[in-house]
Amino acid sequence: MTFRIKNLRSKIKHKISPTHISINNKVVSQNKFSEPKNLQVIKAKLAQNALVELRLGFDEVEFYSRHDVQSLIHVIKDQFLYRLSLDKHSCLKSIKIGWKLPSFAVGPILQQVIPMLLQEPIRITHIQLAMQNTPIPESCLKRIVSWPTLHSLDLRSIRVMRPLAMSERPATAYTSPSSRSSSFSHTHGSTTTGSFNNRDNSSGQFQEFSPHSWKSENIVSIVPHVSLSVKTLKLVDCGLRNHHVYELCEIIGRKMHGLQELSLRHNRDLGDGFGNLLSLPCIKKLDLSLCDLDPHNGFRIARAMEKYLKCGGETTKGNNNHHLQKLTLAGNYRMAETIPDIVRAASCRLVELDCSFCDVQSKIQRQVFSILANTPNCTLKSYSMQGTRINGVNELLACINCNTSLRRLVLDHPRDPFPVPLVTMERIAEAMRSNYSLCTLRIDTYRCEKVWHKMEFWFELNRCGRRILLQSNDEQRTSAWSSILATAVESGDANVIFWLLKHGSSVFAS
C-alpha cells in the first residue's frame, strides 16, 4: 500500500508540475514559476534603464501567458519610469514588434507597452511593426506613428481597421452590448467578427472586429499622421495599389519634405504610378523590390527616369527630383528584358542601381556591360546584378577597362554560386591594372590565392584613392595627396605604399 501511494504521488507530481501552453498552435512546456529567458533580460535592462532596443515577436518566445505580459507592463510602470525620472534620459532608441507575438499579447503591447515608452525624455528614433496582416485599430497606429522623434518607420503587412460612424453602419449592426463578443481571435489575413470597445477593454487586448462596425483601410490612410521628422518610410507588403500610389505621393509631396528613403517592397499591384514616385522632390532612395514588375512597368520606370531626373549634372525643363541617388529593383524577374533600358537611363542619373535576381540572361547581360562601358559621363558608383551566370566576359572586361565611375560591382550569387574559370579571373585581374576606380568586385570563382592577391592589390590602391593621379597637377591634387598616403599607411600593405610613393613622386615631379 505504501509503495502504491508513493507511486501515485510521483505520477501526480509529474503530471501537474509542468505547464503546457499553446502559443500560435505550438505547444510549449514551461515550469509554472518561471518565465521566458528573453523576457527576463528585457525586464532587467528596463529596470536599469539600459535597454537600447525593445525587440519582441521575432526569434525567441517572450510570453507564455498573459501574466508574462502584465509583468512586463508592471516593470515599465514601477521600475523603468521611476528610474527614468531620476536619470532624465533613456538609452531606448528602437522598438521592433514581429509577427510571432502571441495573439493575447498583441493588444497589450501595441496599446499599453508602446504608448508608455513614447513619452519624454525617451527619444525613440526607429519603430518597426511586422504584423502579418493582424488587424489593428486606426487610433492605435496613429498614436504610434506620430511620435515626434521618429527618424525611421517600418510597417510590414499591416491591416488598418477604422470604426464606422453611426451613419455608416447598417441597421443590423445595432445590437446590445451584451450580445457582443469579448475576445479577439487572432487569425492572420482573415476577416474576424465581433466588436472592439475601448471602454470595456481595460486589459488593452484587442477584441474582435465586426464588419458592421469596422472597415478595413489601406495603410496609406495612416501616412498623413506620420511624424514629419521621419526620414525613412517603409510600407512593405501592405497591399498598395495604383490609386494608393497616387495618394501616397500626394501626401509626401505636400507634407513630408524631409523624407529621404521610401520602400514599397512586396506590393504586387503598383500599377503605373512610377512617374509620381520618381518625381518626388526629396527622395534619395527608392526600393521597388519584389513588386512583380513586368516589361511594361520596366519601360515606364526608364521613361520616368529620363523625364524627371537630371542627367550628367544638367537640368532640363520638367525635371523635378534632383535628389534620387539609389533605385532598388531586385527580385522583379518578369521585367528582365527592359533591364538594359533601365540601366541606360540610370547610368547618367543615379549613383546606385540594384537589379539583382531579375533573371538576366546572356544577351541582356552583354547589353548591360556594354552600356556601362560606353556611357559618357557615367554617374553610377554601385551596380548590383546578383543571381546571374557571367557569360559576357569580353563585355565585362570592356566595362572594367572603360568605366571610370563604378566603385562597386556585385555579380555573385549568395546561395547558388556560378564560378567563372580561373583564366577569366586572370584576365579580370590584368584589366584591373588600368582601372583606377573600382574598389569592390564580387564574383563567383574558384579560389586561387595568386589571382586574388593580385586583384586585392589593385582594389586597395583604388580604396586609397590612386585615381587622383589621373587628374591634372593642381592644388586640389596636392592637398589630397597626404590623406591618400595616410590611408595607405593605415592599410598596412607595404606594396601599396611603395607603389603610391613611386608613381606619385614621378607625377608630382613632372
Tab-separated table of C-alpha atoms in Angstrom, residues 422 425-426 429 445-457:
chain	number	residue	atom	x	y	z
A	422	LEU	CA	40.397	30.959	-63.353
A	425	MET	CA	39.710	35.786	-63.339
A	426	GLU	CA	43.297	36.278	-64.531
A	429	ALA	CA	42.959	40.889	-62.637
A	445	THR	CA	35.023	31.860	-58.885
A	446	TYR	CA	37.289	29.064	-57.758
A	447	ARG	CA	39.631	30.159	-55.005
A	448	CYS	CA	43.121	30.993	-56.239
A	449	GLU	CA	45.362	32.858	-53.803
A	450	LYS	CA	47.685	34.176	-56.503
A	451	VAL	CA	44.902	35.742	-58.581
A	452	TRP	CA	43.017	37.098	-55.579
A	453	HIS	CA	46.177	38.606	-54.102
A	454	LYS	CA	46.852	40.420	-57.372
A	455	MET	CA	43.283	41.739	-57.583
A	456	GLU	CA	43.228	42.792	-53.928
A	457	PHE	CA	46.393	44.819	-54.508
